[in-house]
Coordinates of C-alpha atoms in Angstrom, one line a residue:
Chain A
X300 CA 52.4 26.1 149.1
X301 CA 53.3 22.8 150.6
X302 CA 57.0 22.3 151.6
X303 CA 57.3 19.5 149.0
X304 CA 56.4 21.7 146.1
X305 CA 58.4 24.5 147.5
X306 CA 61.4 22.1 147.7
X307 CA 61.0 21.1 144.0
X308 CA 60.7 24.8 143.1
X309 CA 63.9 25.6 145.0
X310 CA 65.8 22.7 143.3
X311 CA 64.5 23.8 139.8
X312 CA 65.6 27.4 140.3
X313 CA 69.0 26.4 141.9
X314 CA 69.8 24.0 139.1
X315 CA 68.8 26.5 136.4
X316 CA 71.0 29.2 137.8
X317 CA 73.9 26.8 138.3
X318 CA 73.7 25.6 134.7
X319 CA 73.7 29.2 133.5
X320 CA 77.2 29.5 134.8
X321 CA 76.5 31.7 137.9
X322 CA 79.1 31.1 140.6
X323 CA 77.9 28.5 143.2
X324 CA 78.3 30.8 146.2
X325 CA 76.1 33.5 144.6
X326 CA 73.5 31.0 143.5
X327 CA 73.2 29.6 147.0
X328 CA 73.1 33.0 148.6
X329 CA 70.7 34.5 146.0
X330 CA 68.2 31.6 146.1
X331 CA 68.3 31.7 149.9
X332 CA 67.6 35.5 150.0
X333 CA 64.9 35.3 147.3
X334 CA 62.9 32.4 148.9
X335 CA 63.2 33.9 152.3
X336 CA 61.8 37.3 151.1
X337 CA 59.0 35.7 149.1
X338 CA 57.9 32.9 151.5
X339 CA 58.9 34.2 154.9
X340 CA 58.6 37.9 154.5
X341 CA 61.2 40.6 154.2
X342 CA 61.5 40.7 158.0
X343 CA 63.5 37.5 157.8
X344 CA 66.3 39.3 156.0
X345 CA 67.1 41.4 159.1
X346 CA 69.2 38.7 160.6
X347 CA 71.0 37.6 157.4
X348 CA 74.1 39.8 157.7
X349 CA 74.7 38.9 161.3
X350 CA 74.0 35.2 160.6
X351 CA 76.5 35.1 157.7
X352 CA 79.1 36.6 160.0
X353 CA 78.1 34.1 162.7
X354 CA 78.5 31.1 160.5
X355 CA 82.0 32.2 159.6
X356 CA 83.0 33.1 163.1
X357 CA 84.1 29.6 163.9
X358 CA 87.6 28.6 164.9
X359 CA 87.2 25.2 163.2
X360 CA 86.9 26.9 159.8
X361 CA 90.4 28.2 160.1
X362 CA 91.7 24.8 159.3
X363 CA 90.6 25.3 155.7
X364 CA 92.6 28.3 154.6
X365 CA 95.6 26.9 156.6
X366 CA 95.6 23.4 155.1
X367 CA 95.1 25.0 151.6
X368 CA 98.1 27.3 152.3
X369 CA 100.1 24.2 153.4
X370 CA 99.2 22.3 150.3
X371 CA 99.8 25.2 147.9
X372 CA 103.2 25.8 149.4
X373 CA 104.3 22.2 148.8
X374 CA 102.6 22.2 145.4
X375 CA 104.5 25.3 144.3
X376 CA 107.8 23.9 145.4
X377 CA 109.7 21.1 143.7
X378 CA 108.7 18.7 146.4
X379 CA 106.3 16.9 144.1
X380 CA 109.0 16.0 141.7
X381 CA 111.5 15.1 144.4
X382 CA 108.8 12.9 146.0
X383 CA 108.2 11.2 142.7
X384 CA 111.9 10.7 142.1
X385 CA 112.3 9.2 145.6
X386 CA 109.4 6.8 145.0
X387 CA 110.8 5.8 141.7
X388 CA 114.3 5.1 143.1
X389 CA 112.9 3.1 146.0
X390 CA 110.2 1.0 144.3
X391 CA 110.5 1.7 140.6
X392 CA 112.4 -1.4 139.7
X393 CA 109.5 -3.9 139.8
X394 CA 107.9 -4.5 136.3
X395 CA 105.2 -1.9 135.9
X396 CA 106.8 -0.3 138.9
X397 CA 106.8 3.2 137.6
X398 CA 103.0 3.4 137.8
X399 CA 103.1 1.8 141.2
X400 CA 105.6 4.4 142.4
X401 CA 103.6 7.2 140.9
X402 CA 100.6 6.1 142.8
X403 CA 102.7 5.8 145.9
X404 CA 103.9 9.3 145.4
X405 CA 100.3 10.5 144.9
X406 CA 99.3 8.9 148.2
X407 CA 102.2 10.5 150.1
X408 CA 101.5 13.8 148.5
X409 CA 97.9 13.5 149.5
X410 CA 99.0 13.5 153.1
X411 CA 100.8 16.8 152.4
X412 CA 97.9 18.5 150.7
X413 CA 94.2 18.2 151.2
X414 CA 93.4 18.9 147.6
X415 CA 93.0 16.5 144.6
X416 CA 93.9 18.8 141.7
X417 CA 97.0 19.9 143.6
X418 CA 98.1 16.3 144.1
X419 CA 97.4 15.5 140.5
X420 CA 99.4 18.5 139.3
X421 CA 102.4 18.0 141.6
X422 CA 103.0 14.3 140.8
X423 CA 101.7 14.5 137.2
X424 CA 104.1 17.2 136.1
X425 CA 107.0 14.8 136.6
X426 CA 105.3 11.4 136.5
X427 CA 103.3 11.6 133.2
X428 CA 106.2 12.6 130.9
X429 CA 108.5 10.1 132.6
X430 CA 106.1 7.2 132.3
X431 CA 105.4 8.0 128.6
X432 CA 109.1 8.3 128.0
X433 CA 109.7 4.8 129.4
X434 CA 107.1 3.3 127.2
X435 CA 103.9 3.2 129.2
X436 CA 100.8 3.8 127.2
X437 CA 99.3 7.3 127.3
X438 CA 96.1 6.1 128.8
X439 CA 97.7 4.2 131.7
X440 CA 100.1 7.0 132.5
X441 CA 97.5 9.7 132.5
X442 CA 94.7 7.6 134.0
X443 CA 96.8 6.5 136.9
X444 CA 97.8 10.1 137.8
X445 CA 94.2 11.3 137.4
X446 CA 93.0 8.6 139.8
X447 CA 96.0 8.8 142.1
X448 CA 95.4 12.5 142.4
X449 CA 91.9 12.0 143.8
X450 CA 93.4 10.4 146.9
X451 CA 94.1 14.0 148.0
X452 CA 90.6 14.4 149.4
X453 CA 90.5 11.0 151.1
X454 CA 93.9 10.6 152.8
X455 CA 94.2 13.2 155.6
X456 CA 94.4 16.1 155.8
X457 CA 91.4 16.5 153.5
X458 CA 89.6 19.7 152.7
X459 CA 86.4 17.9 151.9
X460 CA 86.4 15.9 155.2
X461 CA 86.9 19.1 157.1
X462 CA 83.9 20.6 155.2
X463 CA 81.8 17.5 156.0
X464 CA 82.8 17.8 159.6
X465 CA 81.8 21.4 159.8
X466 CA 78.6 21.0 157.8
X467 CA 77.4 18.1 160.0
X468 CA 79.2 18.9 163.3
X469 CA 81.1 15.7 163.2
X470 CA 84.6 15.4 164.8
X471 CA 87.2 16.3 162.1
X472 CA 89.8 14.2 163.9
X473 CA 87.7 11.1 163.6
X474 CA 86.9 11.8 160.0
X475 CA 90.6 12.1 159.1
X476 CA 91.3 8.8 160.9
X477 CA 88.4 7.2 159.0
X478 CA 89.9 8.2 155.7
X479 CA 93.3 6.4 156.3
X480 CA 92.4 2.7 155.8
X481 CA 90.0 3.2 152.9
X482 CA 92.6 5.5 151.4
X483 CA 95.3 2.8 151.6
X484 CA 92.8 0.3 150.3
X485 CA 92.2 2.4 147.2
X486 CA 95.9 2.8 146.7
X487 CA 96.2 -1.0 146.8
X488 CA 93.4 -1.4 144.3
X489 CA 94.9 1.2 142.0
X490 CA 98.3 -0.4 142.2
X491 CA 96.9 -3.9 141.6
X492 CA 95.1 -2.7 138.5
X493 CA 98.2 -0.8 137.2
X494 CA 100.3 -4.0 137.5
X495 CA 97.8 -5.9 135.6
X496 CA 97.4 -3.2 132.9
X497 CA 101.2 -2.9 132.6
X498 CA 101.6 -6.6 132.2
X499 CA 98.8 -6.7 129.6
X500 CA 100.4 -3.9 127.7
X501 CA 103.7 -5.8 127.7
X502 CA 106.7 -4.2 125.9
X503 CA 109.1 -1.9 127.7
X504 CA 106.7 -1.0 130.4
X505 CA 106.7 -4.5 131.8
X506 CA 110.4 -4.9 131.6
X507 CA 112.6 -4.5 134.7
X508 CA 114.3 -1.2 134.9
X509 CA 117.9 -0.2 135.9
X510 CA 118.5 -0.7 139.5
X511 CA 119.3 2.3 141.7
X512 CA 122.0 1.7 144.2
X513 CA 121.5 2.5 147.9
X514 CA 123.6 5.6 147.4
X515 CA 121.1 7.0 144.9
X516 CA 118.2 6.0 147.0
X517 CA 119.5 7.9 150.1
X518 CA 120.7 10.9 148.1
X519 CA 117.2 11.9 147.2
X520 CA 115.9 11.7 150.8
X521 CA 117.1 15.0 152.4
X522 CA 114.7 17.0 150.3
X523 CA 111.7 14.9 150.9
X524 CA 112.1 13.9 154.6
X525 CA 111.6 17.4 156.1
X526 CA 108.1 17.6 154.5
X527 CA 107.2 14.1 155.6
X528 CA 108.3 15.0 159.1
X529 CA 105.9 17.9 159.0
X530 CA 103.1 15.6 157.9
X531 CA 103.9 13.1 160.6
X532 CA 104.1 16.0 163.1
X533 CA 100.8 17.5 162.1
X534 CA 99.0 14.1 162.4
X535 CA 100.7 13.3 165.7
X536 CA 99.6 16.6 167.1
X537 CA 96.1 16.0 165.9
X538 CA 95.7 12.5 167.3
X539 CA 97.8 13.0 170.4
X540 CA 94.9 15.3 171.3
X541 CA 97.6 18.0 171.7
X542 CA 96.0 20.6 169.4
X543 CA 92.9 21.2 167.3
X544 CA 92.9 20.8 163.5
X545 CA 93.1 24.6 163.0
X546 CA 96.1 24.9 165.3
X547 CA 97.9 21.9 163.7
X548 CA 97.1 23.3 160.2
X549 CA 98.5 26.8 161.1
X550 CA 101.7 25.3 162.4
X551 CA 101.9 23.0 159.4
X552 CA 101.4 25.8 157.0
X553 CA 104.1 28.0 158.6
X554 CA 106.6 25.1 158.8
X555 CA 106.0 24.2 155.1
X556 CA 106.5 27.8 154.1
X557 CA 109.8 27.9 156.1
X558 CA 110.9 24.6 154.7
X559 CA 110.1 25.6 151.1
X560 CA 112.2 28.8 151.7
X561 CA 115.1 26.8 153.1
X562 CA 115.0 23.6 150.9
X563 CA 113.8 25.1 147.7
X564 CA 114.9 28.7 148.2
X565 CA 111.4 30.0 147.8
X566 CA 112.0 33.1 149.9
X567 CA 111.6 35.8 147.3
X568 CA 108.5 38.0 147.7
X569 CA 107.4 36.9 144.2
X570 CA 107.4 33.2 145.1
X571 CA 105.6 33.9 148.4
X572 CA 103.0 36.0 146.7
X573 CA 102.3 33.4 144.2
X574 CA 101.6 30.8 146.9
X575 CA 99.5 33.2 148.9
X576 CA 97.6 34.4 145.9
X577 CA 96.5 30.9 144.7
X578 CA 95.7 29.7 148.2
X579 CA 93.8 32.8 149.1
X580 CA 91.7 32.6 146.0
X581 CA 90.9 28.9 146.6
X582 CA 90.2 29.4 150.4
X583 CA 88.0 32.5 149.8
X584 CA 86.0 30.6 147.2
X585 CA 85.4 27.6 149.5
X586 CA 84.7 29.7 152.6
X587 CA 82.2 31.9 150.8
X588 CA 80.3 28.8 149.6
X589 CA 80.4 27.6 153.3
X590 CA 78.7 30.9 154.4
X591 CA 76.1 30.9 151.6
X592 CA 75.4 27.2 151.9
X593 CA 74.7 27.7 155.6
X594 CA 72.2 30.5 154.6
X595 CA 70.7 28.1 152.0
X596 CA 70.3 25.4 154.7
X597 CA 68.8 27.9 157.1
X598 CA 66.3 28.9 154.4
X599 CA 65.4 25.3 153.7
X600 CA 64.7 24.5 157.3
X601 CA 62.9 27.9 157.9
X602 CA 60.5 26.9 155.1
X603 CA 60.3 23.3 156.5
X604 CA 61.7 21.7 153.3
X605 CA 64.5 19.8 155.1
X606 CA 62.1 18.4 157.8
X607 CA 59.4 17.3 155.4
X608 CA 62.0 15.7 153.0
X609 CA 63.5 13.8 155.9
X610 CA 60.1 12.7 157.2
X611 CA 58.9 11.8 153.7
X612 CA 62.0 9.6 153.1
X613 CA 61.8 8.0 156.6
X614 CA 58.1 7.5 156.0
X615 CA 58.7 5.5 152.8
X616 CA 60.2 2.8 155.0
X617 CA 62.5 1.9 152.2
X618 CA 65.2 -0.7 152.6
X619 CA 68.3 1.2 154.0
X620 CA 70.6 -0.2 151.4
X621 CA 68.2 0.8 148.6
X622 CA 68.2 4.2 150.1
X623 CA 72.0 4.2 150.3
X624 CA 72.3 3.2 146.7
X625 CA 69.9 6.0 145.6
X626 CA 71.8 8.6 147.7
X627 CA 75.1 7.4 146.1
X628 CA 73.6 7.6 142.6
X629 CA 72.3 11.1 143.4
X630 CA 75.7 12.2 144.7
X631 CA 77.5 10.6 141.7
X632 CA 75.3 12.6 139.3
X633 CA 75.8 15.8 141.3
X634 CA 79.6 15.1 141.3
X635 CA 79.6 15.0 137.5
X636 CA 78.7 18.6 137.4
X637 CA 79.7 20.3 140.7
X638 CA 83.0 20.2 142.5
X639 CA 83.2 18.1 145.7
X640 CA 83.4 21.0 148.1
X641 CA 80.2 22.5 146.9
X642 CA 78.4 19.1 146.7
X643 CA 79.3 18.3 150.3
X644 CA 78.3 21.7 151.7
X645 CA 75.0 21.7 149.8
X646 CA 73.9 18.1 150.5
X647 CA 75.6 16.9 153.8
X648 CA 73.3 18.8 156.2
X649 CA 70.2 17.6 154.3
X650 CA 71.4 14.0 153.9
X651 CA 72.7 13.6 157.5
X652 CA 69.3 13.3 159.2
X653 CA 68.2 10.8 156.5
X654 CA 71.4 8.8 156.9
X655 CA 71.2 8.6 160.7
X656 CA 67.5 7.9 160.5
X657 CA 68.3 4.9 158.3
X658 CA 70.8 3.6 160.9
X659 CA 74.1 4.4 159.1
X660 CA 77.2 5.8 160.8
X661 CA 77.9 9.4 159.8
X662 CA 81.6 8.9 159.9
X663 CA 81.4 5.9 157.6
X664 CA 79.1 7.8 155.3
X665 CA 81.6 10.7 155.1
X666 CA 84.2 8.2 153.6
X667 CA 81.7 6.7 151.1
X668 CA 80.6 10.2 150.1
X669 CA 84.3 11.3 149.6
X670 CA 85.1 8.3 147.4
X671 CA 81.9 9.1 145.5
X672 CA 83.2 12.6 145.0
X673 CA 86.6 11.3 143.9
X674 CA 84.8 9.6 141.0
X675 CA 83.3 12.9 140.0
X676 CA 86.8 14.4 139.8
X677 CA 87.8 12.1 136.9
X678 CA 84.5 12.1 135.0
X679 CA 83.4 14.8 132.5
X680 CA 82.1 17.4 132.2
X681 CA 83.5 19.0 135.4
X682 CA 86.3 16.5 136.3
X683 CA 88.9 18.9 137.7
X684 CA 91.7 16.3 137.5
X685 CA 91.0 15.7 133.8
X686 CA 91.6 19.3 133.1
X687 CA 94.7 19.4 135.3
X688 CA 96.1 16.4 133.3
X689 CA 95.0 18.1 130.1
X690 CA 97.2 21.1 131.0
X691 CA 100.2 19.0 131.9
X692 CA 100.0 16.8 128.8
X693 CA 98.1 18.8 126.2
X694 CA 99.0 16.3 123.4
X695 CA 97.1 13.4 125.1
X696 CA 93.5 13.5 124.0
X697 CA 90.8 13.7 126.6
X698 CA 89.3 10.4 125.4
X699 CA 92.6 8.7 126.0
X700 CA 92.8 10.0 129.6
X701 CA 89.2 9.0 130.2
X702 CA 89.8 5.5 128.8
X703 CA 92.8 5.2 131.2
X704 CA 90.8 6.5 134.1
X705 CA 87.8 4.3 133.7
X706 CA 89.3 1.1 135.3
X707 CA 90.4 3.2 138.2
X708 CA 86.8 4.5 138.5
X709 CA 85.7 0.9 138.7
X710 CA 88.2 0.4 141.5
X711 CA 86.6 3.2 143.4
X712 CA 83.1 1.7 142.9
X713 CA 84.6 -1.6 144.2
X714 CA 86.0 0.4 147.1
X715 CA 82.5 1.7 147.9
X716 CA 81.1 -1.8 147.7
X717 CA 83.8 -3.1 150.0
X718 CA 83.1 -0.3 152.5
X719 CA 79.4 -1.2 152.4
X720 CA 80.2 -4.9 153.0
X721 CA 82.8 -4.1 155.7
X722 CA 82.0 -0.8 157.3
X723 CA 84.8 -1.5 159.8
X724 CA 87.3 -0.4 157.2
X725 CA 86.3 3.2 157.9
X726 CA 85.1 3.0 161.5
X727 CA 87.7 0.7 163.1
X728 CA 90.6 3.1 163.3
X729 CA 88.7 6.1 164.7
X730 CA 87.1 3.9 167.3
X731 CA 90.4 2.3 168.1
X732 CA 92.3 5.6 168.5
X733 CA 89.7 7.9 170.0
X734 CA 87.2 5.5 171.6
X735 CA 83.6 4.9 170.7
Chain B
X142 CA 91.0 49.9 128.7
X143 CA 88.2 51.9 130.2
X144 CA 89.4 53.9 133.3
X145 CA 86.5 52.5 135.3
X146 CA 87.4 49.0 134.5
X147 CA 91.1 49.7 135.3
X148 CA 90.2 51.3 138.6
X149 CA 88.0 48.5 139.7
X150 CA 90.5 45.9 138.6
X151 CA 93.2 47.7 140.7
X152 CA 90.8 48.0 143.7
X153 CA 89.9 44.3 143.6
X154 CA 93.6 43.3 143.3
X155 CA 94.5 45.5 146.2
X156 CA 91.7 44.0 148.2
X157 CA 93.0 40.5 147.2
X158 CA 96.5 41.4 148.4
X159 CA 95.0 42.6 151.7
X160 CA 93.1 39.3 152.0
X161 CA 96.2 37.3 151.4
X162 CA 98.0 39.3 154.1
X163 CA 95.2 38.7 156.5
X164 CA 95.3 34.9 156.0
X165 CA 99.1 35.1 156.7
X166 CA 98.3 37.2 159.8
X167 CA 95.9 34.5 161.0
X168 CA 98.5 31.8 160.5
X169 CA 101.0 33.7 162.5
X170 CA 98.5 34.5 165.2
X171 CA 97.5 30.9 165.6
X172 CA 101.2 29.8 165.7
X173 CA 101.8 32.4 168.3
X174 CA 98.9 31.1 170.3
X175 CA 100.2 27.5 170.0
X176 CA 103.6 28.6 171.2
X177 CA 102.3 30.6 174.1
X178 CA 99.9 27.9 175.3
X179 CA 101.8 24.7 174.7
X180 CA 105.4 25.8 175.0
X181 CA 105.2 28.4 177.7
X182 CA 101.9 27.3 179.3
X183 CA 100.5 30.9 179.4
X184 CA 96.8 31.5 178.9
X185 CA 95.9 33.1 175.6
X186 CA 93.3 35.9 175.1
X187 CA 93.1 37.4 171.8
X188 CA 94.6 35.0 169.2
X189 CA 91.6 32.8 168.5
X190 CA 89.3 35.7 167.9
X191 CA 91.8 37.7 166.0
X192 CA 92.5 34.8 163.6
X193 CA 88.8 34.2 163.1
X194 CA 88.2 37.9 162.3
X195 CA 91.2 38.0 160.0
X196 CA 89.9 35.0 158.0
X197 CA 86.3 36.4 157.8
X198 CA 87.7 39.7 156.6
X199 CA 89.9 37.8 154.1
X200 CA 86.8 36.1 152.7
X201 CA 84.9 39.3 152.0
X202 CA 88.0 41.3 150.8
X203 CA 89.2 38.4 148.7
X204 CA 85.9 37.9 147.0
X205 CA 86.2 40.9 144.6
X206 CA 89.6 39.5 143.5
X207 CA 87.9 36.1 143.0
X208 CA 85.3 37.8 140.7
X209 CA 88.0 39.6 138.8
X210 CA 90.0 36.4 138.1
X211 CA 87.0 34.0 137.7
X212 CA 88.1 32.3 140.9
X213 CA 84.6 31.6 142.2
X214 CA 83.7 28.1 141.1
X215 CA 80.9 27.7 138.6
X216 CA 79.5 25.0 136.3
X217 CA 80.9 25.8 132.9
X218 CA 79.2 23.0 131.0
X219 CA 76.5 25.1 129.2
X220 CA 78.7 28.2 128.7
X221 CA 81.3 26.0 126.9
X222 CA 78.7 24.5 124.7
X223 CA 76.7 27.7 123.9
X224 CA 77.3 29.8 120.9
X225 CA 79.1 33.2 121.2
X226 CA 75.9 35.3 121.6
X227 CA 74.2 33.0 124.0
X228 CA 77.3 32.7 126.1
X229 CA 77.5 36.5 126.3
X230 CA 73.8 36.6 127.3
X231 CA 74.4 34.0 130.0
X232 CA 77.4 35.9 131.4
X233 CA 75.5 39.2 131.5
X234 CA 72.5 37.7 133.2
X235 CA 74.7 35.8 135.7
X236 CA 76.6 39.0 136.5
X237 CA 73.4 41.0 136.9
X238 CA 72.0 38.4 139.3
X239 CA 75.2 38.3 141.3
X240 CA 75.0 42.1 141.4
X241 CA 71.5 41.9 142.9
X242 CA 72.7 39.4 145.5
X243 CA 75.8 41.5 146.4
X244 CA 73.7 44.7 146.4
X245 CA 71.3 43.2 149.0
X246 CA 74.2 41.8 151.1
X247 CA 75.9 45.2 150.9
X248 CA 72.8 47.0 152.1
X249 CA 72.3 44.4 154.9
X250 CA 75.9 44.7 156.0
X251 CA 75.8 48.5 156.1
X252 CA 72.7 48.3 158.3
X253 CA 74.4 45.9 160.6
X254 CA 77.5 48.0 160.7
X255 CA 75.5 51.1 161.6
X256 CA 73.7 49.2 164.4
X257 CA 77.0 48.0 165.8
X258 CA 78.6 51.5 165.6
X259 CA 75.7 53.3 167.2
X260 CA 75.0 50.6 169.7
X261 CA 78.6 50.3 170.8
X262 CA 78.4 46.5 170.3
X263 CA 81.3 44.4 171.6
X264 CA 82.1 40.7 171.2
X265 CA 81.2 38.6 174.3
X266 CA 84.8 37.6 175.0
X267 CA 87.6 38.6 177.3
X268 CA 89.0 40.6 174.5
X269 CA 85.7 42.5 173.9
X270 CA 86.4 43.8 170.4
X271 CA 84.1 46.6 169.2
X272 CA 82.1 44.7 166.5
X273 CA 82.0 47.5 164.0
X274 CA 85.6 46.7 163.2
X275 CA 85.2 43.1 162.0
X276 CA 81.8 44.1 160.4
X277 CA 83.6 46.8 158.4
X278 CA 85.3 44.1 156.2
X279 CA 81.9 42.8 155.2
X280 CA 80.8 46.3 154.2
X281 CA 84.0 47.0 152.2
X282 CA 84.0 43.5 150.6
X283 CA 80.4 43.5 149.5
X284 CA 80.6 47.1 148.1
X285 CA 83.7 46.2 146.2
X286 CA 82.0 43.1 144.9
X287 CA 79.2 45.3 143.6
X288 CA 81.7 47.6 141.9
X289 CA 83.6 44.6 140.3
X290 CA 80.3 43.2 139.0
X291 CA 79.3 46.6 137.5
X292 CA 82.7 46.6 135.8
X293 CA 82.2 43.0 134.6
X294 CA 78.9 44.0 133.1
X295 CA 80.4 47.1 131.5
X296 CA 83.4 45.1 130.3
X297 CA 81.1 42.3 128.9
X298 CA 79.0 44.8 127.1
X299 CA 81.9 46.6 125.5
X300 CA 83.8 43.4 124.7
X301 CA 86.7 44.2 127.0
X302 CA 86.0 41.2 129.1
X303 CA 85.4 37.7 127.7
X304 CA 82.3 35.9 128.9
X305 CA 83.3 33.5 131.8
X306 CA 86.9 34.3 130.9
X307 CA 86.8 31.5 128.2
X308 CA 88.9 32.0 125.1
X309 CA 87.6 30.9 121.8
X310 CA 90.1 28.0 121.9
X311 CA 88.7 26.8 125.1
X312 CA 85.1 26.6 123.9
X313 CA 85.9 25.1 120.5
X314 CA 84.9 21.4 120.4

């Protein structure tokens, strides 16, 4: 069987099993095992257990459970609400300012947590009821938080950028830096749209709100500042070249646990177990997909599917930008159905040779891919953030949330277009800080 | 509830608690390393390897708990749209296929573990850990996953476990 037909067969089987509701990790592992046995002989299984162990025996991977633990700790505390309140008191006075401050709080929280649903939940719990109470429309209130939450995977630390770094052997430090400017650009675009939407809506949302005095503004800081200090510390340690991402993440996680215990009195075993339980569950899920995705990738290259696909695409001599558009469309469709972590692990190793072959920068592509994945987080049927919002505000209908999220989605598409026009948005900062 | 289902649920939960403890241990080990190396300038020997092995063990020991609590991410588009009986059929088939995957992995892990045990394999580092120790977590984890999947199938068949953990309210349009 030619590698091309084999490739199609693998895609068909994988998609069928995924649609049937089989967990992603087991689909990847199972398809890899089955195709290895059938097309490369049962002897190829002998190394599987040792390879699985080998893929996971990588110090860089430790950053994932550690950053997840750090994010889960902050998410379980009241830090999200406090952050929201701080943002409100400092910038909430501008007309439409509550949406702007919610988006700002999302951006800051993204820097505390590498996960989008966590960001969405932490800021939304406080932000959505408050915005609705003050007269913002349901669609703007929920759409803004859904979109603001997606920043979690773009603004460092970001779980998906770590995964991309591991899957493609790209520097995680550079990837994190590359996410900062585009992240801020998206925040800006989101805020601009919210101000326009609030003004259009008129009524109480557009009216100026009571002014908070300096006393109120500073009173809220003591609870927020320690966590922000941890973030700044973690980022400083990463870029000062002092420690590796895993080391920075471990120290960050421990510090956040200690701070949560001190500031929010989360020191009872029950609180600690809840944080550990949720973060372990999430980390295990992602790491198991990493291991089986590696096995899947090994199977693809063992059967020459990856190579012939890359050759075939390079041989087509297509215009690089047409190719880039096709890849983005493909990722967008995948993102509708499969969570970002799984999409990145499954496709990044296959796409990377194609991207480099077409002359694109892998760091820049990581940012484009991440924004693309962010869109998938707020589109049905598997938009995680939509479900998070649905849990926070069950009385708002999914259609309303979607209608509110749609303009923000367009902002993200605009963001991708801007990145294509000005690749420097993503590549300037990493080059400036870490050299070419 | 069936005693078998209860026993496997308890085993998977215990395994999950162990996994959480191991992640915490890895965090502490890495912090210890950071302190030793950067604050006191001492060389470090065991922490990197220990933390890696702890996280690997946590992956395999945490997976049965993930199965028990539907924590492994899956595409729930069709299961949500499907009727009650089709959904049950999909859940059963999915669990049976997962069982096959875990069965093969368990068998391969046991073979690897036996090789490491008899061959006296050690990691190629200063610390030189006997490799049967970290490999053991793979064996225990994959075997427990098989047990949990058997319990899932039994539970689905008897109606004690909802397909994909979806309640009727969640699938209603």
